[in-house]
mmCIF file of C-alpha atoms in Angstrom:
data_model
loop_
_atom_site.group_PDB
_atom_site.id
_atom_site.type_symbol
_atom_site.label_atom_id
_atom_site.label_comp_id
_atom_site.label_asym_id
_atom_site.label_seq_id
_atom_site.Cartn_x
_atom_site.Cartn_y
_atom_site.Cartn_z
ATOM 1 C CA UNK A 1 86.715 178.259 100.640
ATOM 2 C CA UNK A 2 88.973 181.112 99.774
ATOM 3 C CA UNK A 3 92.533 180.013 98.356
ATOM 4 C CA UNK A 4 94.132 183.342 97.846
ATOM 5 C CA UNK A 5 98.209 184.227 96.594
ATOM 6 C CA UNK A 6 98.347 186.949 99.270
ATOM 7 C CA UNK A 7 99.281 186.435 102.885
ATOM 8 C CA UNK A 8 96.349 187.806 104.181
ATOM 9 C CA UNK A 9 92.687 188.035 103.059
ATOM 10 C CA UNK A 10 90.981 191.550 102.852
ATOM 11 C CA UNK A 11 87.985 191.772 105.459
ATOM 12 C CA UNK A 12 88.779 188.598 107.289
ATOM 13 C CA UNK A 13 90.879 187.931 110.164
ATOM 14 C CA UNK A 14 93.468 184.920 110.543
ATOM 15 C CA UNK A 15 92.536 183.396 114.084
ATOM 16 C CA UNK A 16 94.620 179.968 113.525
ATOM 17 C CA UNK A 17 97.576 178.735 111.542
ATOM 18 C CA UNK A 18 96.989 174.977 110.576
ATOM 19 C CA UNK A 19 99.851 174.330 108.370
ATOM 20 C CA UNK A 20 101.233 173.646 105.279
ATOM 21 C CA UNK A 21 98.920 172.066 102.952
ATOM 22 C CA UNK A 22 99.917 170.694 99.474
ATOM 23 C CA UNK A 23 98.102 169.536 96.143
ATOM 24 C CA UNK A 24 100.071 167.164 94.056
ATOM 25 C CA UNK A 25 99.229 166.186 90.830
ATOM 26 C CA UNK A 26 101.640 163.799 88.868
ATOM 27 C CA UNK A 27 100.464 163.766 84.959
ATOM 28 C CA UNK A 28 101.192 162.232 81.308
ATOM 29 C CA UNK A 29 101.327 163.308 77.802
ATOM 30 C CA UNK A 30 99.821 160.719 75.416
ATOM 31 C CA UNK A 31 101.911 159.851 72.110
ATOM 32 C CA UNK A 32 98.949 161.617 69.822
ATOM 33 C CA UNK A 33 99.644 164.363 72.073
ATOM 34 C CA UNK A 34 103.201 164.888 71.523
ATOM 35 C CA UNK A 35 102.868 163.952 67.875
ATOM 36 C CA UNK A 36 100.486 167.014 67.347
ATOM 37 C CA UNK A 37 102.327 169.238 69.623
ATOM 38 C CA UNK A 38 106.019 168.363 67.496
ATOM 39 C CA UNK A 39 104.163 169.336 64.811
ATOM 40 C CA UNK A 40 102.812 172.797 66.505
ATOM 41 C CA UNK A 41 106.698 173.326 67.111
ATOM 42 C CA UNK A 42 107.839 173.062 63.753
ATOM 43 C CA UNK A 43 105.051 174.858 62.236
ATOM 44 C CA UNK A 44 105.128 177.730 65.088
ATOM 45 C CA UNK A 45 102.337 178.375 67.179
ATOM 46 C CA UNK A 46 100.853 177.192 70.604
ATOM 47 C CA UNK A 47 100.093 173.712 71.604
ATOM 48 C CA UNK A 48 96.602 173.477 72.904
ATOM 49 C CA UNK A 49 97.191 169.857 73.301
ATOM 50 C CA UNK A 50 99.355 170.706 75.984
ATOM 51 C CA UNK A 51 98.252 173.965 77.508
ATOM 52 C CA UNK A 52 94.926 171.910 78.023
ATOM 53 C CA UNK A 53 96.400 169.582 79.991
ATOM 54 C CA UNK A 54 98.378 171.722 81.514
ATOM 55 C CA UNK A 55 95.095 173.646 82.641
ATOM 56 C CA UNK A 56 93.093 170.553 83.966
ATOM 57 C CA UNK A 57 96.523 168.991 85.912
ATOM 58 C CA UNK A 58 96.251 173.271 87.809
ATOM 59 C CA UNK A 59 92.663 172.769 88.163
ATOM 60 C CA UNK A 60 93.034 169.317 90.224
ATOM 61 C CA UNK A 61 96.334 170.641 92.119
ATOM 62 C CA UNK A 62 93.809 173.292 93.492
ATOM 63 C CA UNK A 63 91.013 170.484 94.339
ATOM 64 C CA UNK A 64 93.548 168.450 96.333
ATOM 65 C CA UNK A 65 94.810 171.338 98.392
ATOM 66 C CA UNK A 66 91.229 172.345 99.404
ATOM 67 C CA UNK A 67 90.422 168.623 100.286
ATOM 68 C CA UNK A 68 93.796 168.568 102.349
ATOM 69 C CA UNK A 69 92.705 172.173 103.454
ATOM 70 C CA UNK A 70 89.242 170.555 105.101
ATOM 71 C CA UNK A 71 91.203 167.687 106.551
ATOM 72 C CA UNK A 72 92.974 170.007 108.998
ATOM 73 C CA UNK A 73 89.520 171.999 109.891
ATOM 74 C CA UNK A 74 90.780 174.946 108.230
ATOM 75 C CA UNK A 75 88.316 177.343 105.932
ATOM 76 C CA UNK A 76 91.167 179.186 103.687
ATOM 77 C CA UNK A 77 94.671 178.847 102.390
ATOM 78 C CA UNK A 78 96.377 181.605 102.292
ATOM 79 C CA UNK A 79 100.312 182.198 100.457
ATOM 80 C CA UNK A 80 99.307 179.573 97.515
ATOM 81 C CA UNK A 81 102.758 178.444 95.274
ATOM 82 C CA UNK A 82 102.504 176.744 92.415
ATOM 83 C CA UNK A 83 105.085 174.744 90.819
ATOM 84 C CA UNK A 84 105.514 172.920 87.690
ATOM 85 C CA UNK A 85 108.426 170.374 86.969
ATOM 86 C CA UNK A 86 108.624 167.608 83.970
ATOM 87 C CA UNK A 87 109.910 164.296 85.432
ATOM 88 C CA UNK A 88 110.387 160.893 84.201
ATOM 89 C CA UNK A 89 112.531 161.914 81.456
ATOM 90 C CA UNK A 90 111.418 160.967 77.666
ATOM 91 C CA UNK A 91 108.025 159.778 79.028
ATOM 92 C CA UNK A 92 105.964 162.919 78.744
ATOM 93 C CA UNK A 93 105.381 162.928 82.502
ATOM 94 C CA UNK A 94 105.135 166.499 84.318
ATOM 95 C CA UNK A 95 104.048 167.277 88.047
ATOM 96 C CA UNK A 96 102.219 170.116 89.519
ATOM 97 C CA UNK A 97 102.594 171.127 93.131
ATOM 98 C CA UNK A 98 100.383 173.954 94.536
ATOM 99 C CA UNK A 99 101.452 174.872 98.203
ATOM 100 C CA UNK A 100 99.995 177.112 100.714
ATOM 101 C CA UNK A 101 99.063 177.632 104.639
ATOM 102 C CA UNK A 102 96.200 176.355 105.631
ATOM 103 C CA UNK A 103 94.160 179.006 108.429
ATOM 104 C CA UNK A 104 90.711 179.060 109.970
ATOM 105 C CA UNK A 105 89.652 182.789 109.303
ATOM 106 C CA UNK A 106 86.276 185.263 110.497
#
């Protein structure tokens, strides 16, 4: 499966537009989490606490949109997004959107 940025894919040929296909991911910080990453704050520096999790929730934003990807009968997404946004206030919650047309290409 090719998930690309671009709106076309080099070599390949766009022969059907399926759609818009999404990957949400809605994640939480742990208290240990946001203890050790105040602490990063005041101390300077970068929290891997965070950027870790950070990684993983991009990681499983991509999964979903290639399992909504196959659900249409499509074999690339092309004009991928992705979004970040914290929610739920002083919870620690963030979401992670990653957005893109789904197209059967040759």
């Amino acid at each position: 499966m090719i998930i690309t940025t671009t709106p076309n894919i080099e070599n390949h040929q766009i022969v059907e537009y399926k759609g818009l296909v999404f990957g949400e991911v809605v994640s939480g910080a742990n208290f240990i989490r946001d203890f050790l990453a105040s602490i990063t704050d005041v101390i300077g520096g970068r929290s891997g606490a965070y950027e870790s999790k950070l990684n993983s929730a991009r990681k499983e934003a991509l999964q979903e949109l290639e399992k909504e990807e196959k659900k249409v009968g499509a074999n690339a997404v092309v004009g991928v997004s992705m979004e970040y946004q914290s929610m739920g206030g002083d919870k620690g919650m963030f979401i992670v959107v990653a957005t893109g047309t789904a197209v059967v290409i040759r």
